[in-house]
XYZ file of C-alpha atoms in Angstrom:
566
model
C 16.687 40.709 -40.034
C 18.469 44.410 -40.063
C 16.106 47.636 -40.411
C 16.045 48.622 -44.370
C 18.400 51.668 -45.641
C 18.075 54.070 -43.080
C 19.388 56.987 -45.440
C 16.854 59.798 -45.600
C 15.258 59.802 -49.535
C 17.227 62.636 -51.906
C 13.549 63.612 -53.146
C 12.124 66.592 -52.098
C 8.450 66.685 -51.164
C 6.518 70.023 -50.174
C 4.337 70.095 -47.465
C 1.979 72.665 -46.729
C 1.428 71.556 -42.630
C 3.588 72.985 -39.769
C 4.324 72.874 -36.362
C 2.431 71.057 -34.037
C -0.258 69.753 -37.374
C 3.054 68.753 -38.575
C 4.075 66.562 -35.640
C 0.470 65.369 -35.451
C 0.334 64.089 -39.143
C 1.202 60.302 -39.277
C 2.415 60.289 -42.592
C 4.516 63.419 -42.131
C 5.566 62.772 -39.115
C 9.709 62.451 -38.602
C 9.964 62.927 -34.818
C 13.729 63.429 -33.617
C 14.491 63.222 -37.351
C 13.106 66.609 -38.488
C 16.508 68.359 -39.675
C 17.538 71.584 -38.329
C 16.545 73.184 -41.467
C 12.619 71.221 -41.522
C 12.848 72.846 -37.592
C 13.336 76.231 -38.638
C 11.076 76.817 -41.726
C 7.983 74.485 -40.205
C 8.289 76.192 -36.449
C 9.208 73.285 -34.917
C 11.850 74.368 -32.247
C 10.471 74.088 -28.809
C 8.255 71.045 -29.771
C 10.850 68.499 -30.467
C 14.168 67.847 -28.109
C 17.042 69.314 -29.770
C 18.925 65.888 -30.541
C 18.701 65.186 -33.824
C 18.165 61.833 -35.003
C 18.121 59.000 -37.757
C 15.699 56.422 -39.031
C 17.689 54.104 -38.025
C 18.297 55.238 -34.251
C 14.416 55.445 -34.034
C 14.034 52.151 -35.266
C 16.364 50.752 -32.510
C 14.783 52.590 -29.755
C 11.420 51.545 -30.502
C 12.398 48.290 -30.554
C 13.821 48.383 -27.523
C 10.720 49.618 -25.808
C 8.369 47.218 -27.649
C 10.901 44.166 -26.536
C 9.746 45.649 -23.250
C 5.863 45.340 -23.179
C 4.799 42.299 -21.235
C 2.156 40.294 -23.523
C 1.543 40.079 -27.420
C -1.473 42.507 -26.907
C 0.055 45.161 -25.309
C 3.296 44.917 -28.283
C 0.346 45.092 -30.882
C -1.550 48.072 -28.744
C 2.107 49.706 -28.793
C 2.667 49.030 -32.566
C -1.022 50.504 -33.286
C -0.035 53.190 -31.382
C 3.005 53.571 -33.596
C 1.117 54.018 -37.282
C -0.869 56.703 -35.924
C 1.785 58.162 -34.711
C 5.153 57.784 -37.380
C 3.978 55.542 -40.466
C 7.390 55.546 -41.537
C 9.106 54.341 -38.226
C 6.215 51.942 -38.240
C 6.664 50.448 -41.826
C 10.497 50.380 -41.089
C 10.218 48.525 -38.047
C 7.813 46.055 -39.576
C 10.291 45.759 -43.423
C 13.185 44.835 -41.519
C 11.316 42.649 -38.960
C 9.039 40.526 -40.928
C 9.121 37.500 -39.021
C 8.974 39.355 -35.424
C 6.197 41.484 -36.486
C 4.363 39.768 -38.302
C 2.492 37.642 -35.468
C 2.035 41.237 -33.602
C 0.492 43.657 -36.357
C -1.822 40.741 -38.002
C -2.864 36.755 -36.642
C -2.779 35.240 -34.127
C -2.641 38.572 -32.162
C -4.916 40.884 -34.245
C -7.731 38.135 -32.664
C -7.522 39.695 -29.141
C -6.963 43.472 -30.944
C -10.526 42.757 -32.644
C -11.784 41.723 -29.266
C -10.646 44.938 -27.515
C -10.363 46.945 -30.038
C -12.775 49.472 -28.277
C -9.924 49.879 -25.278
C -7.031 50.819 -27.427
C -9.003 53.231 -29.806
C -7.191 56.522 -30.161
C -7.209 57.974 -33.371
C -8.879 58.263 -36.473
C -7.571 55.525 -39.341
C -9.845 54.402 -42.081
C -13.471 54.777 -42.015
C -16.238 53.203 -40.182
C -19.190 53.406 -42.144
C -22.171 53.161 -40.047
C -25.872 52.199 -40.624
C -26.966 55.153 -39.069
C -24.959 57.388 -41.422
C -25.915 55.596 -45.033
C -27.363 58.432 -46.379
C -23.673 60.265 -45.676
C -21.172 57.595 -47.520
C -20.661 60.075 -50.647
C -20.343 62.505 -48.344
C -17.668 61.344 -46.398
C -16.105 59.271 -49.041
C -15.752 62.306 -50.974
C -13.592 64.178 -48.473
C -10.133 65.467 -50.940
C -7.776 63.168 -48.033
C -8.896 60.366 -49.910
C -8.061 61.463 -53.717
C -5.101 59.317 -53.643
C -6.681 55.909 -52.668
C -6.105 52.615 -54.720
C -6.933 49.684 -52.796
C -9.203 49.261 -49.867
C -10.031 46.725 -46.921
C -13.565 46.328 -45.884
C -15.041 44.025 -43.494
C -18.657 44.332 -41.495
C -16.838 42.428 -38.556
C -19.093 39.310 -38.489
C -16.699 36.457 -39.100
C -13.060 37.902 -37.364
C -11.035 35.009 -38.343
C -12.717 32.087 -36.207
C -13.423 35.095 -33.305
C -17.245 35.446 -34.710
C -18.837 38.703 -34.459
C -17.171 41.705 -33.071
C -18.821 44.494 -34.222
C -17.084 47.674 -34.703
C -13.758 46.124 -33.202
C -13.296 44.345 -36.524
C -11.801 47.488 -38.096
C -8.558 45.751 -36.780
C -8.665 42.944 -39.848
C -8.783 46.074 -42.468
C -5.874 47.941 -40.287
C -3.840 44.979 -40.323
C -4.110 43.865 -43.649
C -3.580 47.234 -45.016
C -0.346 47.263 -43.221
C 0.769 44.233 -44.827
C -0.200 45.420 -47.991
C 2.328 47.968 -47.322
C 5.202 46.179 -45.621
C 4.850 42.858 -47.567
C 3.414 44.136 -51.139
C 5.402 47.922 -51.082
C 2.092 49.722 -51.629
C 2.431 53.353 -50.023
C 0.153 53.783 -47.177
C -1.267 56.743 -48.539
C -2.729 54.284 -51.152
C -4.425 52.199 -48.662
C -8.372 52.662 -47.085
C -9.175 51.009 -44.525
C -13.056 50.383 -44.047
C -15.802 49.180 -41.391
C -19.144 48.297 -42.174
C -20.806 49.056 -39.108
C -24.233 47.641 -39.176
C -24.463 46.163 -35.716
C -23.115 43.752 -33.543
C -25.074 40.534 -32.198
C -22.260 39.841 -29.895
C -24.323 40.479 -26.417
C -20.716 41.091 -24.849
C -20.381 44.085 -26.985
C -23.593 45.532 -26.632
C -23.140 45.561 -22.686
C -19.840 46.865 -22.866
C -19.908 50.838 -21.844
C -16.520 51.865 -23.746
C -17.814 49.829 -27.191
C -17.596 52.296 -29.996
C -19.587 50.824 -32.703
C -23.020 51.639 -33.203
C -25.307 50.237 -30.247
C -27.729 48.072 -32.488
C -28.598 44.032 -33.202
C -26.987 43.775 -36.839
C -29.167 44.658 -39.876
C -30.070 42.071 -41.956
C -31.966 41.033 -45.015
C -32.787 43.699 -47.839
C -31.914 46.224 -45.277
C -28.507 44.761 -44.869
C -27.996 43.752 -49.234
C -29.623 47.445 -49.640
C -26.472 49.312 -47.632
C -23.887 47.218 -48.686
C -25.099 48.012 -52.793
C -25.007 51.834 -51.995
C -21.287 51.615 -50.320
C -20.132 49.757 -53.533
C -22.015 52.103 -55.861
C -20.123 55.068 -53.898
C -16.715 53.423 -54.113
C -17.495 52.931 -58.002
C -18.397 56.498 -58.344
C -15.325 58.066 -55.994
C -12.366 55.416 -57.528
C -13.594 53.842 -60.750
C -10.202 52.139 -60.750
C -10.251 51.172 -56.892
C -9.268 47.870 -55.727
C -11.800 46.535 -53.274
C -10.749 43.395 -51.118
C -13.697 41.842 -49.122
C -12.678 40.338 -45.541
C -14.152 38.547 -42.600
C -17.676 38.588 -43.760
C -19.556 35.662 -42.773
C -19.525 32.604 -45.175
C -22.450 33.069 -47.084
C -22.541 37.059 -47.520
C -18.449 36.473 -48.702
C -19.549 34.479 -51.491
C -22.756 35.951 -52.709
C -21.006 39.221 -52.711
C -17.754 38.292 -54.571
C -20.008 36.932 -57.331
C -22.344 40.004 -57.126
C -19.591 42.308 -57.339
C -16.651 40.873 -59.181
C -17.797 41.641 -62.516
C -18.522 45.281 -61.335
C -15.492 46.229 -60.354
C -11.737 45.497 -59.472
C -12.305 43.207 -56.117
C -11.567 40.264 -54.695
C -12.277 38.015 -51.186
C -8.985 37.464 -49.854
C -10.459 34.536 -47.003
C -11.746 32.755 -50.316
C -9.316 33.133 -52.974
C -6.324 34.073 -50.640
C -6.372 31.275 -48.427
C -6.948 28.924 -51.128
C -4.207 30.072 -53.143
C -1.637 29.725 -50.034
C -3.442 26.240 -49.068
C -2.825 24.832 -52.689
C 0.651 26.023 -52.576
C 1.605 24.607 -49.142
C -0.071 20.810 -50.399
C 2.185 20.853 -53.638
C 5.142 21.617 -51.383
C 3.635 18.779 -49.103
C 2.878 16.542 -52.236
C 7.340 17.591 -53.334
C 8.067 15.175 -50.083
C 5.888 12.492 -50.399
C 6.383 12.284 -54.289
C 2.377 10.926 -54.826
C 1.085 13.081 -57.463
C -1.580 15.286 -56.704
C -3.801 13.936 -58.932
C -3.882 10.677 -56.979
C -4.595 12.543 -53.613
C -7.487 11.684 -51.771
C -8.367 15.125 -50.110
C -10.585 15.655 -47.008
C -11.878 19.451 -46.256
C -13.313 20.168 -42.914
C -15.692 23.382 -42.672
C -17.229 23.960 -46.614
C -18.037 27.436 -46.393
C -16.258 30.065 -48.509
C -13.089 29.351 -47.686
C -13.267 25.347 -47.786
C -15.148 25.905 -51.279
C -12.768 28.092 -52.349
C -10.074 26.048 -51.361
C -11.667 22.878 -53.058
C -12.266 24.596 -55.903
C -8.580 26.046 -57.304
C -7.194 22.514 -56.039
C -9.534 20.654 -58.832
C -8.247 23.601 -61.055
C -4.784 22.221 -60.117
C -5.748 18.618 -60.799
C -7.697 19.520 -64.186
C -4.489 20.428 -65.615
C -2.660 16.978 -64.725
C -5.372 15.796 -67.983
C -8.157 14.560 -65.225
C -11.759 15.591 -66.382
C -13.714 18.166 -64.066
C -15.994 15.909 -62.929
C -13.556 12.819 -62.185
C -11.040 16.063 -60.475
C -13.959 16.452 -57.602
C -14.453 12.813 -56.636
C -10.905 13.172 -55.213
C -12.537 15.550 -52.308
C -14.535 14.405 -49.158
C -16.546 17.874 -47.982
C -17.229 17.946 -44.383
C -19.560 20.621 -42.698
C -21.926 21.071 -39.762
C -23.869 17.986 -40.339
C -20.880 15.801 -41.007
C -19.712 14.240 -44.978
C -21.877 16.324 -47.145
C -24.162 13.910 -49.665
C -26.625 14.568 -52.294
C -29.592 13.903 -50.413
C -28.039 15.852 -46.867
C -29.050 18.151 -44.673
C -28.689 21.763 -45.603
C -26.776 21.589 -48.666
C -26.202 24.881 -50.620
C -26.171 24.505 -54.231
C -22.375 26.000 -54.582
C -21.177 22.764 -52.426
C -23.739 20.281 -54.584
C -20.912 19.609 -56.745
C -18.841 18.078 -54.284
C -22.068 16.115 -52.554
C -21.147 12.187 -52.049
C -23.443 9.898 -53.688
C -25.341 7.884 -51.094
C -24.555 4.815 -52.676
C -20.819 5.338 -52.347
C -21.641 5.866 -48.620
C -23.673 3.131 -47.285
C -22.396 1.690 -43.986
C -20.339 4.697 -43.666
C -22.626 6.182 -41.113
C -22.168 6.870 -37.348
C -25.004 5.691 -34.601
C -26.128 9.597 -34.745
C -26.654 9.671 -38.373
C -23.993 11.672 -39.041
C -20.662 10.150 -41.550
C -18.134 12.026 -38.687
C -14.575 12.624 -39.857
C -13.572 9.792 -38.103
C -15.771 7.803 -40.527
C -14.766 9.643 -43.766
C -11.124 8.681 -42.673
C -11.839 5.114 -41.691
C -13.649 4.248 -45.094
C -12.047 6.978 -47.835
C -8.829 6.392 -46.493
C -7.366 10.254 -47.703
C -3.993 11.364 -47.965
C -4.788 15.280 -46.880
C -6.865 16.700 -44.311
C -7.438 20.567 -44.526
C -9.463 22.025 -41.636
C -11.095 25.476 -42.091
C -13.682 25.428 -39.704
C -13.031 27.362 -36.852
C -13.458 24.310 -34.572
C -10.595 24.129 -31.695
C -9.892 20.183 -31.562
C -11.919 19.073 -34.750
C -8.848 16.706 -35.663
C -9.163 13.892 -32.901
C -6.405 11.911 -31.576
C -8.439 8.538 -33.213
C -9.124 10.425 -35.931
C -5.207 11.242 -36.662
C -4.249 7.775 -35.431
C -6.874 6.220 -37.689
C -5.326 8.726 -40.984
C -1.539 7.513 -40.028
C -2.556 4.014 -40.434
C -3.357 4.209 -43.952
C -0.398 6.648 -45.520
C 3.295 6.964 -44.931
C 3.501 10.708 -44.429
C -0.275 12.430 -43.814
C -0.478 16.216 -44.719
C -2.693 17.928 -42.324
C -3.201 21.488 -42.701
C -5.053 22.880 -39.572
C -5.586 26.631 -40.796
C -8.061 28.136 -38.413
C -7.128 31.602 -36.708
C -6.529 32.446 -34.451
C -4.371 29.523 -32.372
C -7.414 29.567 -30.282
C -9.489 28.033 -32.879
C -7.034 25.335 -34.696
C -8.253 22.429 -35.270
C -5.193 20.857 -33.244
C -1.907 21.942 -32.329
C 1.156 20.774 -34.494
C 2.582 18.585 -31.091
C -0.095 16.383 -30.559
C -0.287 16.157 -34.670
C 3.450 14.901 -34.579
C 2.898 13.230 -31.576
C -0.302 11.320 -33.044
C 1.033 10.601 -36.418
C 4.647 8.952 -35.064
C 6.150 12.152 -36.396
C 4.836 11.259 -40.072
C 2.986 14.092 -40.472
C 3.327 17.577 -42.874
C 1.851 19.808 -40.806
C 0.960 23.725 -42.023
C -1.037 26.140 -39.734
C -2.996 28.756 -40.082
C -1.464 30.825 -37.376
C 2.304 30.482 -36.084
C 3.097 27.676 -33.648
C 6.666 27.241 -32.086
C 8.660 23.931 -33.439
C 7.478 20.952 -32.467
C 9.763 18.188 -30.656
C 9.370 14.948 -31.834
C 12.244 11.989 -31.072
C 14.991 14.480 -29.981
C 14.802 17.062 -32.856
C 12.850 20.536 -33.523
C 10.582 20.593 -36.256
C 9.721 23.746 -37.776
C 5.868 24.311 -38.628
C 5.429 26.124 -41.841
C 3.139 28.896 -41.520
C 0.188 28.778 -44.277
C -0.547 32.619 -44.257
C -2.093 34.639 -46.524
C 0.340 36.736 -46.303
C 2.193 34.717 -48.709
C -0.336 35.938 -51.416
C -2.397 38.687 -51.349
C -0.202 41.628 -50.706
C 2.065 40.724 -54.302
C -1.770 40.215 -55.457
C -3.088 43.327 -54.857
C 0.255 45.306 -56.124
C -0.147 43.187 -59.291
C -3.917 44.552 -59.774
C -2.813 47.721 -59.125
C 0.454 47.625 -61.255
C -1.437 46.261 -64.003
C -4.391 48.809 -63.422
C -6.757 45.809 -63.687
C -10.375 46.036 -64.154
C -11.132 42.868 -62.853
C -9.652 40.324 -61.288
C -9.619 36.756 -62.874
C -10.044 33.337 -61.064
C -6.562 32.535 -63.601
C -4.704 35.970 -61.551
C -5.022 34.397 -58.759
C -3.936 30.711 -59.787
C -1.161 32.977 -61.374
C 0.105 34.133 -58.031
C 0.034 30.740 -56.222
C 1.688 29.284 -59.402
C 4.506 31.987 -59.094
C 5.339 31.034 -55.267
C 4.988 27.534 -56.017
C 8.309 28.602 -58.486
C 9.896 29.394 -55.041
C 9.365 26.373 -52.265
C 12.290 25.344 -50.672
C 10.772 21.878 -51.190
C 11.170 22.164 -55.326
C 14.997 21.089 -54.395
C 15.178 20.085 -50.984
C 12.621 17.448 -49.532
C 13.538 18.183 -46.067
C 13.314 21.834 -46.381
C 10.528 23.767 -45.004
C 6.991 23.417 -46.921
C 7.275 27.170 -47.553
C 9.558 30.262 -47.797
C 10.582 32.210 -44.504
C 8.007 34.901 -44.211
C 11.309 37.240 -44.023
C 11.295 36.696 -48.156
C 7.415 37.612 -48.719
C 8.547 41.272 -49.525
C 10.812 39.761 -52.389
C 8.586 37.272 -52.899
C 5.353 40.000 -53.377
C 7.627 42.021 -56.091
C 7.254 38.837 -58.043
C 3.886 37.113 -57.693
C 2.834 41.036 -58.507
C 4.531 41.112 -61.651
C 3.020 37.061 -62.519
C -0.641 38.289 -61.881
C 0.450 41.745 -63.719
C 1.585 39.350 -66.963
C -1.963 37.201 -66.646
C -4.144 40.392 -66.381
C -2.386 41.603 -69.666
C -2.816 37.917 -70.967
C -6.997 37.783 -69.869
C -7.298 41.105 -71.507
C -7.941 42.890 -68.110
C -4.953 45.207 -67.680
C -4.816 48.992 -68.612
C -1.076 48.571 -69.289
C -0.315 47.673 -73.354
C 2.550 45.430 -72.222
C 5.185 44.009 -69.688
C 7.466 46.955 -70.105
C 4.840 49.024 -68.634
C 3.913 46.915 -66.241
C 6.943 46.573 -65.056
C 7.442 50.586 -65.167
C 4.039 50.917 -63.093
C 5.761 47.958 -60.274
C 8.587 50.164 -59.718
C 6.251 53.360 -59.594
C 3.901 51.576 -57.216
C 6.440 49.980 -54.776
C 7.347 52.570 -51.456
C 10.234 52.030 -49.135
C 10.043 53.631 -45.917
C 12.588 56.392 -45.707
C 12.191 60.105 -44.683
C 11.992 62.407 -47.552
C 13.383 65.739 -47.459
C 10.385 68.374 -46.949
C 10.524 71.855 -48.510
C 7.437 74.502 -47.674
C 4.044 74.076 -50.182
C 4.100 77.616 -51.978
């Protein structure tokens, strides 16, 4: 896909920086494309070459010189190295090259920039809030730089996608998703906040490691832990009473206590709980446009119930509610697997959120493996599902008997392996294809190359987030929101269901090109803007002004023209 307009923006914005500040200023920053007039009046003659460039020459020549590094990491240290250096080239770069990027800047290869995050560290972007400096987040939160701020990131780094913990280096989750709320969802980076909870690391690697820059401590935890995280949202509440706060790559059980702690606080929301369900429902009702069984009569295995499983499970019994089937008769269609195998009512560890979805143990009997255990293999063999959706971080959870055993019982199985990074899927789309006699729907969690199966390429639809939660956020923010509603959400998964390829072509892919999620954002924003105003949530009186604040709230990287601050 081409770069977007190149022409340099007709408004005028004054700027009270110069020279080398000037340069030195990733939001300011134009490079060869300061004009000979910006040169003059901002002292820059002497620091830049004399050619004078374009946008769109930049954009070619980095290209060209990221085509050139050697390995996805060193393109995403490059591309890091980019933001905080030119925000615009960056954005530009990333607009025009959604499906290139994409796979750089965020998963699979933002796994490996969590991981080493501490090597490529260079300059300041977002904020790590440290343990060691709680009784300083006003402080630094109150710094005027961050006036301007209407959505942030924040992690603690203790679940990086299916990576575990890693510390301090999971500041590379808020970076990237921050730069998709830009490139994806229009939202001007000057908008965005990235944050870091930095309350240790238990990841011994870490700890050992001389360059790590996190704070050099075993994670708090407990009170200690729920006491820090309470003052950082009372701080945010207090700085931005109309902030949007997305919570990401906590671990399972601190994701969902939190989102129901906090939701009816403030404007926030847990993108690896409601995000990834809303792109996982989406992807099986393209799935479900194939096979033509109605998703009512789908019998639905989830593999790994914690947040994200849960919160999967939950919006698809939304989904089947409104086909007329009670709430309680909408669960029986799910078989929850975690750690200890099929969860039932009388199990091992069960947390009361997944006690809805517990097997009864007379439904079960004779199910059970030699260990104990009712294994996937025996959920498959005796439920006989339709779906499999794997969440669990678990590299090779979906067996080759267990896949052979699902193809037995349905014409075309839809199995969703959706654990980042690659590393961590379940199993890889070939041996899927290969496995099911090329029967199988297949969408990932991360992107896979097409799969060959009897002489043709299939193409693996990519079930990414990305889909979602940048038109999300831009809605909430749009619609100046003060909370956000289980029904927003539904709202934006129901808007890009409008928009699968599969509605009129069963052998289309199961989802859009991620080349169209910048289109596609503009209108799942303006579908979650219309169900804030219709939950009695928004701040806007009606769809006129929403639609005013979209247009207000949606940046395209140019270069403006820059005039001296007086």
């Amino acid at each position: 896909m081409s770069a977007p307009s190149q022409a340099t923006s007709e408004k005028i914005r004054q700027v009270s920086l110069s020279g080398f500040n000037l340069i030195n200023s990733p939001r300011l920053n134009k490079g060869t494309a300061f004009t000979e007039h910006e040169r003059d009046i901002f002292h820059l003659h002497g620091l830049l070459p004399p050619h004078i460039g374009t946008l769109e020459e930049q954009v070619e020549r980095r290209i060209q010189a990221l085509d050139d590094q050697t390995t996805p990491f060193n393109k995403y240290a490059f591309l890091r190295d980019l933001e905080d250096a030119n925000e615009t080239l960056f954005y530009a770069i990333l607009v025009g090259n959604i499906d290139k990027m994409l796979p750089l800047v965020y998963t699979p290869t933002v796994g490996e920039g969590c991981q080493r995050f501490s090597e490529i560290w260079r300059k300041p972007r977002g904020l790590f809030l440290s343990y060691s400096n709680k009784d300083r987040i006003e402080q630094i939160l109150s710094d005027p730089r961050y006036d301007n701020i209407k959505c942030i990131v924040v992690s603690d780094g203790e679940r990086i996608l299916g990576l575990g913990d890693q510390g301090a280096g999971g500041m590379g989750i808020p970076i990237g998703k921050m730069a998709l709320y830009t490139a994806l969802g229009g939202i001007h980076p000057e908008h965005c906040l990235p944050i870091l909870l930095d309350v240790g690391t238990d990841n011994e690697d870490r700890l050992r490691t001389p360059i790590y820059i996190g704070w050099r401590h075993h994670r708090i935890r407990g009170q200690e832990y729920d006491d820090f995280v309470d003052a950082f949202v009372s701080a945010v509440k207090r700085r931005w009473p109309h902030v949007l706060l997305q919570w990401e790559d906590f671990a399972g059980s601190n994701a969902a206590r939190f989102l129901a702690r906090y939701r009816n606080q403030l404007c926030t929301f847990n993108d690896d709980i409601q995000g990834t369900a809303a792109i996982a429902a989406t992807t099986l009702i393209s799935a479900i446009n194939v096979t033509g069984v109605p998703l009512e009569q789908q019998k639905i295995v989830v593999v790994g119930f914690g947040s994200a499983g849960l919160g999967i499970t939950n919006l698809l019994a939304q989904f089947i509610q409104e086909k007329g089937v009670s709430e309680e008769e909408a669960r029986t269609r799910f078989y929850a697997i975690d750690r200890y195998g099929l969860i039932t009512e009388n199990g091992k560890e069960v947390q009361p959120e997944q006690r809805p979805y517990a097997r009864k143990e007379q439904e079960v009997q004779g199910w059970r493996s030699p260990s104990g255990e009712i294994t996937l293999l025996e959920v498959i063999r005796n439920a006989k599902p339709s779906v499999l959706i794997g969440v669990s971080g678990q590299s090779g959870a979906f067996t080759q008997e267990a896949m052979r055993e699902m193809a037995k019982h349905t014409a075309r199985p839809v199995i969703f392996p959706l654990s980042n990074p690659t590393s961590r899927s379940e199993a890889t789309p070939q041996d899927l294809m290969d496995w099911t006699e090329g029967r199988a729907l297949i969408g990932t969690g991360s992107p896979f190359e097409p799969v060959n199966f009897g002489g043709k390429k299939v193409q693996i639809a990519q079930t990414n987030n990305s889909y979602i939660f940048p038109g999300l956020a831009l809605g909430i923010i749009a619609s100046k929101s003060r909370h956000v509603t289980d029904t927003m959400v539904k709202a934006a998964a129901t808007e890009l269901i409008r928009h699968l390829p599969t509605q009129d072509n069963k052998e289309g892919s199961l989802l859009p090109p991620l080349s169209e999620a910048r289109d596609l954002g503009r209108l799942i924003a303006q579908a979650v803007g219309k169900q804030a105003i219709q939950d009695g949530q928004a701040q806007v009186s009606d769809e006129d002004a929403l639609n005013r604040e979209l247009e207000a709230n949606i940046w395209a990287p140019e270069y403006e023209q820059y005039e001296i601050k007086p």
